[in-house]
Short mmCIF file of C-alpha atoms and ligand atoms in Angstrom, two decimals:
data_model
loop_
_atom_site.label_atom_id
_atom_site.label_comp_id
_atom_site.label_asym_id
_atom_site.label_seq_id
_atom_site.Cartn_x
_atom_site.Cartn_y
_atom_site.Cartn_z
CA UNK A 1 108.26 77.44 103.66
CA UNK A 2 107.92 75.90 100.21
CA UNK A 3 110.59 77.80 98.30
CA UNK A 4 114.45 77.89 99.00
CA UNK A 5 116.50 80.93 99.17
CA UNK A 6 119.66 81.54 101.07
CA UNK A 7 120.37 84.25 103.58
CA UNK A 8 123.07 86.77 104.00
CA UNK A 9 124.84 85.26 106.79
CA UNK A 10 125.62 89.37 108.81
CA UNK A 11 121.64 89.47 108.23
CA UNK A 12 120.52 85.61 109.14
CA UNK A 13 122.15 85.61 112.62
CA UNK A 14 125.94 85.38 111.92
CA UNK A 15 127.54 86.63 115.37
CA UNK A 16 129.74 89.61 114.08
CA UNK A 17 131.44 90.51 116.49
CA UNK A 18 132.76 86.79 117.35
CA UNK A 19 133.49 86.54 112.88
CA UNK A 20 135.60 89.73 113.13
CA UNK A 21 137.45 88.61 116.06
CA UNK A 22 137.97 85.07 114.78
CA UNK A 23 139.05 86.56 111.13
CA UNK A 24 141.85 88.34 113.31
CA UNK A 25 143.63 85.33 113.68
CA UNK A 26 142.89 83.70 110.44
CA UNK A 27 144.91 87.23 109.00
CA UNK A 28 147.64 86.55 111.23
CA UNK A 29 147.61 82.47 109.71
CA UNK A 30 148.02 83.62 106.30
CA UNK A 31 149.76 86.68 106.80
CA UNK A 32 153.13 83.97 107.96
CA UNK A 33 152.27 80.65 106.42
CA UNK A 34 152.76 82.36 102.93
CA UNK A 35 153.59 78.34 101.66
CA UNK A 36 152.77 74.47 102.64
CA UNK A 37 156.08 74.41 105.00
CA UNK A 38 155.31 77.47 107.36
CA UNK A 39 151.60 76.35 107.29
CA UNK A 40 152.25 72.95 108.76
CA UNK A 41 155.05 74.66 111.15
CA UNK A 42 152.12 76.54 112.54
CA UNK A 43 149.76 74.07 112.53
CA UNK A 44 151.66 72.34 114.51
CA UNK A 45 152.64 74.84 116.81
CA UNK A 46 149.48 75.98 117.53
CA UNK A 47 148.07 72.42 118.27
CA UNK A 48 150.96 71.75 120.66
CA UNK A 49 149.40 74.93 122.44
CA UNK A 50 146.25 72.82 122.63
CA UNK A 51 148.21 69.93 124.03
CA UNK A 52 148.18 67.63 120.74
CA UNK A 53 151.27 65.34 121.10
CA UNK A 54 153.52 64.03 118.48
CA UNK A 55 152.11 60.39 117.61
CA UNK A 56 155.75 58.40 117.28
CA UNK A 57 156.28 59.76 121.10
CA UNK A 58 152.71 58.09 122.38
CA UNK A 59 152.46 54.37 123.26
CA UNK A 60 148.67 54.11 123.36
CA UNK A 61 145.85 56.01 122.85
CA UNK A 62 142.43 56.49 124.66
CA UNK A 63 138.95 58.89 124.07
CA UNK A 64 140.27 62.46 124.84
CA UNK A 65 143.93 61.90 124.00
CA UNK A 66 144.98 64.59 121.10
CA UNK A 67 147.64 63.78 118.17
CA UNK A 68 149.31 64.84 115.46
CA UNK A 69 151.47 63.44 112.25
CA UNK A 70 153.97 65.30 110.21
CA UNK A 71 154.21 64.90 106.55
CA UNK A 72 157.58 65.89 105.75
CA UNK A 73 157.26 69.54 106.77
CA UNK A 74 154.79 69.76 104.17
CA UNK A 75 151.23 68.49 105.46
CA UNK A 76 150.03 66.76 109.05
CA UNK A 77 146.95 65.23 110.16
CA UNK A 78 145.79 65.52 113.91
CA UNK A 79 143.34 63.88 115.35
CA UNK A 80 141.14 63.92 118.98
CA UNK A 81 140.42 60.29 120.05
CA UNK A 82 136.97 59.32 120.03
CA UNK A 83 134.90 57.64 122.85
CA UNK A 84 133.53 55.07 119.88
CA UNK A 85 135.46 52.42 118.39
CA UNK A 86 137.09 53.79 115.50
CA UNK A 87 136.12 51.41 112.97
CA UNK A 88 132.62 52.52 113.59
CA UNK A 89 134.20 55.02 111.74
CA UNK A 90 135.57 58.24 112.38
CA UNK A 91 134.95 62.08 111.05
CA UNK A 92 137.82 64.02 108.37
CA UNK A 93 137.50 67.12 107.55
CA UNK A 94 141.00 67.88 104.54
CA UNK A 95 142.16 71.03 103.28
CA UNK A 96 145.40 71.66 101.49
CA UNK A 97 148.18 74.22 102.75
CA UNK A 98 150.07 74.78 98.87
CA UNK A 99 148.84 77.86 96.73
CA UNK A 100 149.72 79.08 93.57
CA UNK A 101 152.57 80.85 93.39
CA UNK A 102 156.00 80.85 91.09
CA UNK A 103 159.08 78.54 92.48
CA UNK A 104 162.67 79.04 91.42
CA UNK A 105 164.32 76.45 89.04
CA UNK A 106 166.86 74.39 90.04
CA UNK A 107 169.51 76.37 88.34
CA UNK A 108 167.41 79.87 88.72
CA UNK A 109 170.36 82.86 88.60
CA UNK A 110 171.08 84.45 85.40
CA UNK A 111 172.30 88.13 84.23
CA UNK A 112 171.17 89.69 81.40
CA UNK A 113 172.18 93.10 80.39
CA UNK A 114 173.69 93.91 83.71
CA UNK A 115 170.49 92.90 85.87
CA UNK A 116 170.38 90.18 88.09
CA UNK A 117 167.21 87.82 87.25
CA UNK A 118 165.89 84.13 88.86
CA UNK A 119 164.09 81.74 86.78
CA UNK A 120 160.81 80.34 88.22
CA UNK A 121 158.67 77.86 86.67
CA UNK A 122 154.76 78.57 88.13
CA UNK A 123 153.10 76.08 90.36
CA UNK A 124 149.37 75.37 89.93
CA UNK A 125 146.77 77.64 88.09
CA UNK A 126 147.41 80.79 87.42
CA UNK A 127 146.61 83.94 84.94
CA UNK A 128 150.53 84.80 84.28
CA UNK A 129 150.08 88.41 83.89
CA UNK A 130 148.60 88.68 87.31
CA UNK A 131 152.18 87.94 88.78
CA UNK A 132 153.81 90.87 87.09
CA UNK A 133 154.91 93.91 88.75
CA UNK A 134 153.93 93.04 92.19
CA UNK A 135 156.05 93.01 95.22
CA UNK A 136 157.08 89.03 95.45
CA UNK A 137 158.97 87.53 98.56
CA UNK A 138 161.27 84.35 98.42
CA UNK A 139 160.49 81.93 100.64
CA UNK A 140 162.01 77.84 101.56
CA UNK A 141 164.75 76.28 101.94
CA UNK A 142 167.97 75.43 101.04
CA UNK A 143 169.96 72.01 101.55
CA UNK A 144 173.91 73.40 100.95
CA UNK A 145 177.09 71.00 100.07
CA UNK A 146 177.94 70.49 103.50
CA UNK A 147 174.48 69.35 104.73
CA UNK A 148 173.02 72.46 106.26
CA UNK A 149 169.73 73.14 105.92
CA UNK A 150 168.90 76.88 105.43
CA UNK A 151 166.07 78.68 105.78
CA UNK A 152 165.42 81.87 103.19
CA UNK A 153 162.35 84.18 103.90
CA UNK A 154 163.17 87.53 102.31
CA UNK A 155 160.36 89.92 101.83
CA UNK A 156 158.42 90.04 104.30
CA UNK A 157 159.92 92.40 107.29
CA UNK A 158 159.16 96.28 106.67
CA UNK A 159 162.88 96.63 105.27
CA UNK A 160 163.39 93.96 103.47
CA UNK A 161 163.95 93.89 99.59
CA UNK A 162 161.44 92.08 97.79
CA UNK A 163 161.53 91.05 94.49
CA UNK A 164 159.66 91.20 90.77
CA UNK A 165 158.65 90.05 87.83
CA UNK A 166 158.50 92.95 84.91
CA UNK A 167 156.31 93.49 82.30
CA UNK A 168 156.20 96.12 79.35
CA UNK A 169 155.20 99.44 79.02
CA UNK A 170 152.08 100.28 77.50
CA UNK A 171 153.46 102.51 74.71
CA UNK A 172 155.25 99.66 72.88
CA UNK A 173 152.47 96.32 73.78
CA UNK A 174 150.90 97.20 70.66
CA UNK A 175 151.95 93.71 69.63
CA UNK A 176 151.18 92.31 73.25
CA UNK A 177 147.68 93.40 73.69
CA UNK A 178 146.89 91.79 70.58
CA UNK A 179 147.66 88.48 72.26
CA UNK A 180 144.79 86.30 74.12
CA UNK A 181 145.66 86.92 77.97
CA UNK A 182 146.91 83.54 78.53
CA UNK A 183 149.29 84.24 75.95
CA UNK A 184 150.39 87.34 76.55
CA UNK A 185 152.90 86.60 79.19
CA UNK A 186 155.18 83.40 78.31
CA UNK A 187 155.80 81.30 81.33
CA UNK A 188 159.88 81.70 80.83
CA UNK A 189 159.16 85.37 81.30
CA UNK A 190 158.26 85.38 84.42
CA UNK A 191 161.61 86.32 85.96
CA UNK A 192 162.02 87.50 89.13
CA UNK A 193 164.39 90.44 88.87
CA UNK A 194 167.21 89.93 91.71
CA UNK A 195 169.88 92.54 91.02
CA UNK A 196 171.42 95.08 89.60
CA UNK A 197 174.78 96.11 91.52
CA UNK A 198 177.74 94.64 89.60
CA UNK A 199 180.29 93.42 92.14
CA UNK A 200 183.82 95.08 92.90
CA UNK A 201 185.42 91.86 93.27
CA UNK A 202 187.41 89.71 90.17
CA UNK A 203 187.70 92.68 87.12
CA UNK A 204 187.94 89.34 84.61
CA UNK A 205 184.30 88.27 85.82
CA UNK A 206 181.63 89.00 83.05
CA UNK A 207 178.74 88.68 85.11
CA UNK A 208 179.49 91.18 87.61
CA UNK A 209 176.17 91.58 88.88
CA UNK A 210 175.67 87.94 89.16
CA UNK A 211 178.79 87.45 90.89
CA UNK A 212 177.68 90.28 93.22
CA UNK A 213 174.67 88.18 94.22
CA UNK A 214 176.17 85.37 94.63
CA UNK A 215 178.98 86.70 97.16
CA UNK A 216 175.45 88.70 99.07
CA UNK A 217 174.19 85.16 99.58
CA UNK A 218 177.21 83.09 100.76
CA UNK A 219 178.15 85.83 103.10
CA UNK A 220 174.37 85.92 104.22
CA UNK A 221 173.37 82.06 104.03
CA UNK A 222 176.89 80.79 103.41
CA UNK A 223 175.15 78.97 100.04
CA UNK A 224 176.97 78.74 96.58
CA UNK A 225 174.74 78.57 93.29
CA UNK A 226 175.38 74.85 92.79
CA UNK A 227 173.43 75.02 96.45
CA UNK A 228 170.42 76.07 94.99
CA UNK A 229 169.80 72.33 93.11
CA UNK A 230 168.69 71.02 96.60
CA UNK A 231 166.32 73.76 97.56
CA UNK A 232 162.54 74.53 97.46
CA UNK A 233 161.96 78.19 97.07
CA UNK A 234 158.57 79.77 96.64
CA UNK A 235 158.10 83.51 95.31
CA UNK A 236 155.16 84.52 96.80
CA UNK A 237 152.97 88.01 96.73
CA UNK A 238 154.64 89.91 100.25
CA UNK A 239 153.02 91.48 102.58
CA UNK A 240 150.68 90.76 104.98
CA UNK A 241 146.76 89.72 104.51
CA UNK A 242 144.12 93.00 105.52
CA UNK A 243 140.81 94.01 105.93
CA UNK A 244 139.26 94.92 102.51
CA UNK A 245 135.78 97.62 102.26
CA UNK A 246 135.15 100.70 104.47
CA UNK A 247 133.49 98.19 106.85
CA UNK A 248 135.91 96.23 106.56
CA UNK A 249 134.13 92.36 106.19
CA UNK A 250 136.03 91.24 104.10
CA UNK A 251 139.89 89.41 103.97
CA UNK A 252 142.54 90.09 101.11
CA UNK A 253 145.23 88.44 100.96
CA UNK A 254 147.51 85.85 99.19
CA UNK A 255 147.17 82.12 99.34
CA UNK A 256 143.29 81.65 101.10
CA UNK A 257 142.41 78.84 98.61
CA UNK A 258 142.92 76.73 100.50
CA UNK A 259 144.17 78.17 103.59
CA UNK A 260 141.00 79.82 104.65
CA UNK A 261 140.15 76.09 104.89
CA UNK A 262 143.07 75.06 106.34
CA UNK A 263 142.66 77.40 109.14
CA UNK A 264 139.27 77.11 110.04
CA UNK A 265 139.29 73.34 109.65
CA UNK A 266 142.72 73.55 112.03
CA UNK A 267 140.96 76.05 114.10
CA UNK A 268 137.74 73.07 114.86
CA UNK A 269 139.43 70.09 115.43
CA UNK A 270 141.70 72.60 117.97
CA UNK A 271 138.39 73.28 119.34
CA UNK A 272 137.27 69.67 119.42
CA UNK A 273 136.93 67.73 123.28
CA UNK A 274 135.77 64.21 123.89
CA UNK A 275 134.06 63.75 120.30
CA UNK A 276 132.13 60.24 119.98
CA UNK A 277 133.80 59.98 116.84
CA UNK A 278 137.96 60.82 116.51
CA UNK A 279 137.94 63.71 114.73
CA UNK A 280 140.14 64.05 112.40
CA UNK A 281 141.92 67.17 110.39
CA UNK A 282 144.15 66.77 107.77
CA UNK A 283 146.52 69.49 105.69
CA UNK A 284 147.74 68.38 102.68
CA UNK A 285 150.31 69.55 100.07
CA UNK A 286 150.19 69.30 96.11
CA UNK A 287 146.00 70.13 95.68
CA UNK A 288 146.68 72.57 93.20
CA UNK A 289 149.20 70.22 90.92
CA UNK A 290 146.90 67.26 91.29
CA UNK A 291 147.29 66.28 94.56
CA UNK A 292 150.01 63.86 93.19
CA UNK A 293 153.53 62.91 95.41
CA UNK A 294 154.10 61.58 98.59
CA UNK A 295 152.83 64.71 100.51
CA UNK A 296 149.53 65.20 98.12
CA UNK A 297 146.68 63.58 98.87
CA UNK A 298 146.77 60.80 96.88
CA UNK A 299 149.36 59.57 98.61
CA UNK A 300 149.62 56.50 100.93
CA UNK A 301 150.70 58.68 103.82
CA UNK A 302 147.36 59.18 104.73
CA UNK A 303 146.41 55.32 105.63
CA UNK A 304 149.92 54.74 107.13
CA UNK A 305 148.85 57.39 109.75
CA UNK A 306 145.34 56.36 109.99
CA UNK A 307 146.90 52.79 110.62
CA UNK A 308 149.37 53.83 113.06
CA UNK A 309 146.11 55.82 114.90
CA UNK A 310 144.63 52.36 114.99
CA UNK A 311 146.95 50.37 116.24
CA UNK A 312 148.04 52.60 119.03
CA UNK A 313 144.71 52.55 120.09
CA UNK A 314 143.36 48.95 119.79
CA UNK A 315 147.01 47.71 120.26
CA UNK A 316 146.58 45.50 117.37
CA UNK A 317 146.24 46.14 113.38
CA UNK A 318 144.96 44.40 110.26
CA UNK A 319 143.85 45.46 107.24
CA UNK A 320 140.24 45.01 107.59
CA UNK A 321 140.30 47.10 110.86
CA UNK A 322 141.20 50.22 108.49
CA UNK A 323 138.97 49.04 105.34
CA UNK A 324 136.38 48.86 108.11
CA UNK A 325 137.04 52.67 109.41
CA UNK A 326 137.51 53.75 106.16
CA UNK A 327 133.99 52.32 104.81
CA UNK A 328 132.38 53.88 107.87
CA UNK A 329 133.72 57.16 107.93
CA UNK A 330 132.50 60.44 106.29
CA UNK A 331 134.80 63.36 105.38
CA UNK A 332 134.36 67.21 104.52
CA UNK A 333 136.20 67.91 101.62
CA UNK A 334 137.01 71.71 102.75
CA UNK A 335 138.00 73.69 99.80
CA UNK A 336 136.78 76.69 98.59
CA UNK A 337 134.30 77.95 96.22
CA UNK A 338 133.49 80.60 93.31
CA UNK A 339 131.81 83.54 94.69
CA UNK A 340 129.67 84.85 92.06
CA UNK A 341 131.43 88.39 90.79
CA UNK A 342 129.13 90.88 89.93
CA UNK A 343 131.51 92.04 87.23
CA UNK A 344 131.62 88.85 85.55
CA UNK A 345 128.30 87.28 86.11
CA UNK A 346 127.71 85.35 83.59
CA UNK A 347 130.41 82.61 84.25
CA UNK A 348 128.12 81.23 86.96
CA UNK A 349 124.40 80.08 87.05
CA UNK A 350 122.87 82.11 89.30
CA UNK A 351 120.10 79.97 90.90
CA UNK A 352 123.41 77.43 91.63
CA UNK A 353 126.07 80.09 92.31
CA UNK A 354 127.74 80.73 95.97
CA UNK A 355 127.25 83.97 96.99
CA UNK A 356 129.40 86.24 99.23
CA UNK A 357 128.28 86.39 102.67
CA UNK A 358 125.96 84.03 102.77
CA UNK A 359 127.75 81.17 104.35
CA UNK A 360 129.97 78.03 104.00
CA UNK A 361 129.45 76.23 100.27
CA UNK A 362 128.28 72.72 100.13
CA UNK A 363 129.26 71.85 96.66
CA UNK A 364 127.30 68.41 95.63
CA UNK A 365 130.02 67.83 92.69
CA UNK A 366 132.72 69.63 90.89
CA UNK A 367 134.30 68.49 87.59
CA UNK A 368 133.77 69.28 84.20
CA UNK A 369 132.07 68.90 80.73
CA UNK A 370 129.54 66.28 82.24
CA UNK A 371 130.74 66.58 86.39
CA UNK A 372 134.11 64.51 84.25
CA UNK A 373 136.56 64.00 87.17
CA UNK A 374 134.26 64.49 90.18
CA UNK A 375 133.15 62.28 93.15
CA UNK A 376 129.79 63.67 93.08
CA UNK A 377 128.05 63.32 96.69
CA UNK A 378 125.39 60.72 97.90
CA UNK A 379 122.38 62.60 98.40
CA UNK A 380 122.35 60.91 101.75
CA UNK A 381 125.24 62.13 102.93
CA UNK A 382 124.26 65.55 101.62
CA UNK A 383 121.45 65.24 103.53
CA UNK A 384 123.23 64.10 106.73
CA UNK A 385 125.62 67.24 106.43
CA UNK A 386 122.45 69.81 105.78
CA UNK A 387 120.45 68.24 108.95
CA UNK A 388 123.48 68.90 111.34
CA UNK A 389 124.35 72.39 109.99
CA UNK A 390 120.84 73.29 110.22
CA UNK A 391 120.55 71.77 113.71
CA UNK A 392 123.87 73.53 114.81
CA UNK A 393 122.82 77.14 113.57
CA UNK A 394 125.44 77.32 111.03
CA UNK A 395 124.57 79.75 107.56
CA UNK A 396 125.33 77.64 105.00
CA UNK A 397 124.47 77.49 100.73
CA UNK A 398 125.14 75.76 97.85
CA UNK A 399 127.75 76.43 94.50
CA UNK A 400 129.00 75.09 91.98
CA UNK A 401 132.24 75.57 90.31
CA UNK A 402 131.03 77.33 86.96
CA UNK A 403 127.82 77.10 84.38
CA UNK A 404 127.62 73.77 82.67
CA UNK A 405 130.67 73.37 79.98
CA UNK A 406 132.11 76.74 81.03
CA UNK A 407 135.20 75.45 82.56
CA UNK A 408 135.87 73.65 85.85
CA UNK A 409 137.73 72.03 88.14
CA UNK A 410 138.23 69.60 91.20
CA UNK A 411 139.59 69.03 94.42
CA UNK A 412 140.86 65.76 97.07
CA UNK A 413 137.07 65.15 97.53
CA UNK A 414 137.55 62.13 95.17
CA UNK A 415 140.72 60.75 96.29
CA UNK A 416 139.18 60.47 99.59
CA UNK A 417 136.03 58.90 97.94
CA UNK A 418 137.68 56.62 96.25
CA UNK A 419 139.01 54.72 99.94
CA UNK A 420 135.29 54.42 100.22
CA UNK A 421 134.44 57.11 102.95
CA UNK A 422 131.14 59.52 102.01
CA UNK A 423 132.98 62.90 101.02
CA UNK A 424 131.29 66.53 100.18
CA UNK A 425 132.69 69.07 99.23
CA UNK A 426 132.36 72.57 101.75
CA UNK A 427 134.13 75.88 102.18
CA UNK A 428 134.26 79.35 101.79
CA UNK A 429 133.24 81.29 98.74
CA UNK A 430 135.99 83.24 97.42
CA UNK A 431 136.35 86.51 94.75
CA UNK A 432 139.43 86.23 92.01
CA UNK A 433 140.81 82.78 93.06
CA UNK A 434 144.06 81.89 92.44
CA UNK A 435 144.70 85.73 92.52
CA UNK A 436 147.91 87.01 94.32
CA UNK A 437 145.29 88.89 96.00
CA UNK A 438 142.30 86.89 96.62
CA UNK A 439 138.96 88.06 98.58
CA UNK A 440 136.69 86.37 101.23
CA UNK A 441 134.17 87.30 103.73
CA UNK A 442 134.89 87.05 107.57
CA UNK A 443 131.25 85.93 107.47
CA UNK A 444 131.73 82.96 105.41
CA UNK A 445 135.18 82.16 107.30
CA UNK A 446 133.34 81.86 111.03
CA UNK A 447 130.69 80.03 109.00
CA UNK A 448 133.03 77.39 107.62
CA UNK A 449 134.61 77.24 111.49
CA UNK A 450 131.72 76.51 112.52
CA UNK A 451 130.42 74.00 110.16
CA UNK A 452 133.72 71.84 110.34
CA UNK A 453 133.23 71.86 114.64
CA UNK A 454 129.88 71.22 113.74
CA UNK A 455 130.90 68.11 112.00
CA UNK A 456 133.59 66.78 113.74
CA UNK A 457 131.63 66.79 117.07
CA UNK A 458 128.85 65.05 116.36
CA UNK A 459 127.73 62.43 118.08
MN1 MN B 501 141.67 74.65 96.53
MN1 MN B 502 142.96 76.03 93.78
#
């Protein structure tokens, strides 16, 4: 055939019946790892089920033997041992586990006019007014005076409170709606409201209802406000992930860039025996702030555990050895895509655009105003990745993140270029990213499984 098209993927072959059963689990991935902590937890959980061992507890590694490396609770890479030597260069494919979502301040609990309120200050990219007057639940932990650590999930369990952030009525945002969206809801306004029972306690105390709060979580957690100075606490949307459209094939939920990734990258290398290659998966924290810190992507965790890999299994380590396996190594940079959104079509360029349903995005660049910012792919390694979907039966397409000067973005694909391993971007086409309620297609998400087993097996 002389021209291209793509297929849609429940039309070109996809096996429904396996898509819908594998999107059952992906559900149940996002539905609990609502932020980068419980992701990793399960992550790790899950590959222990596989028999992946912690690496510190292993003297020596040989072909077959499956690892894994924690990131401070917050990211982990595993890895199945290849039959090659590894600095003929092994196979990565990275997602990241953190989402958009609004975490507390340090010193978050305030009352105003008899209500209880928590301050948040939003994490990553996000349209503010979407986060207003939806149910939010609190998630992280809490390091208290004495040394404790506590974990706080409230939210999420059919009685549970949850919590929100409130926005005007429409008979007096006269002077609102006349604002430009992104202005129309400040970032100190998004509150999460917390309270409104003032205490019976001390009849001196101003802040009754603040007090009251306070006394609910020391009896509950045994914490005291200074306590909340060492925590991380996430406000997240609650409620579990479902099945969206009568036939229902498609996922809502919170948090699927990039965990739609994470899972079905997660779910291959689980999947992955005696590769030629070690296969390698990695979930990292911080994507969405610039993949900065020491549990983003940019930091120098990643080549400690890639060094520790080597040297348990050569029993010897130098530098070159991991320049070497860096240089010949190639990586999927899973992340996902803009589905093109019939309602708003003209953001994209349609002959470029991913489309829903028809398979796993291989994004040649990202970037903006001139692919600024971007790793941009060797066509040869494009090529490399198109051959072995192709030859593997997996529905795949192209995108791009936006028309030319219409906005943009990026993602770890050139961090991970820039330690000289060939990178392209691939995942799964999403609608109203960054969303508290974003949309996939189980199609795309068995597609993307299958791409990233496709990869990390190959011979
Ligand atoms: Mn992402
Ligand atoms: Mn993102």
């Amino acid at each position: 055939m002389l021209t291209y098209e793509t297929k849609n993927g429940w039309t070109a072959g996809m096996d429904a019946k396996a898509a819908f059963a594998f999107a059952e689990g992906y559900k149940s991935f996002i539905t609990t790892g609502k932020t980068e902590r419980l992701c990793c937890r399960q992550a790790v959980a899950l590959a222990e089920e596989k028999g992946f061992r912690a690496l510190d507890t292993v003297d020596s590694l040989k072909p077959g033997d499956k690892v894994y490396v924690v990131n401070r609770d917050k990211g982990v890479l595993l890895a199945v041992i290849g039959s090659e030597d590894m600095e003929q260069g092994i196979r990565f494919v990275i997602a990241h586990i953190d989402s958009p979502r609004l975490d507390l301040k340090q010193n978050p609990l305030y009352e105003d006019l008899e209500l209880a309120f928590l301050k948040t200050h939003y994490y990553g990219g996000i349209k503010k007014y979407q986060w207003t007057t939806i149910p939010l639940a609190l998630h992280g932990v809490i390091f208290t005076a004495a040394g404790e650590r506590v974990e706080i999930c409230i939210g999420e369990e059919p009685g549970d409170p949850v919590f929100t952030v409130t926005d005007l009525l429409p008979h007096l945002s006269d002077e609102q709606a006349m604002k430009k969206t992104k202005d129309a809801i400040s970032g100190e306004a998004l509150n999460l409201l917390a309270g409104s029972l003032p205490g019976a306690g001390d009849t001196d105390c101003k802040e009754k209802v603040k007090q009251n709060i306070l006394s609910l979580l020391h009896q509950k957690y045994g914490i005291t406000e200074e306590d909340f100075i060492s925590a991380e606490l996430e406000a997240v949307p609650a409620g579990a992930a479902r099945d969206v459209g009568m036939d229902r094939a498609l996922v809502g939920g919170y948090g699927q860039d990039d965990r739609v990734c994470a899972y079905t990258s997660l779910s291959a290398i689980l999947a992955t025996e005696q590769p030629a290659k070690t296969a390698v998966c990695v979930l990292v924290d911080k994507e969405e702030i610039g993949s900065m810190g020491n549990s983003g992507m940019r930091s120098a965790f990643f080549e400690y555990a890639l060094a520790s890999l080597l040297q348990k299994r050569t029993g010897t380590y130098n530098e070159l050895m991991l320049k070497t396996m860096l240089h010949n190594s190639a990586c999927l940079s899973a992340d996902v895509s803009a589905g093109i959104d019939p309602a708003y079509p003209d953001v994209l360029e349609k002959r470029n655009a991913a489309k829903i349903g028809h398979g796993v995005v291989l994004t040649k660049y990202t970037g903006s105003r001139g692919k600024s910012g971007t790793s941009d792919a060797n066509a040869e390694f494009v090529y490399a990745v198109r051959k072995r979907f192709c030859d593997a039966g997996v529905i795949w397409q192209t995108g791009e993140l936006g028309k030319v000067d219409v906005g943009g973005g990026g993602t770890i694909a050139q961090y991970v270029a820039n330690l000289d391993v060939e990178v392209l971007d691939c995942g799964v086409p999403l609608l109203s990213m960054h969303a508290p309620f974003e949309v996939a297609s189980k199609a795309d998400i068995y597609a993307a499984y299958q791409g990233y087993l496709a990869f990390l097996t190959q011979a």
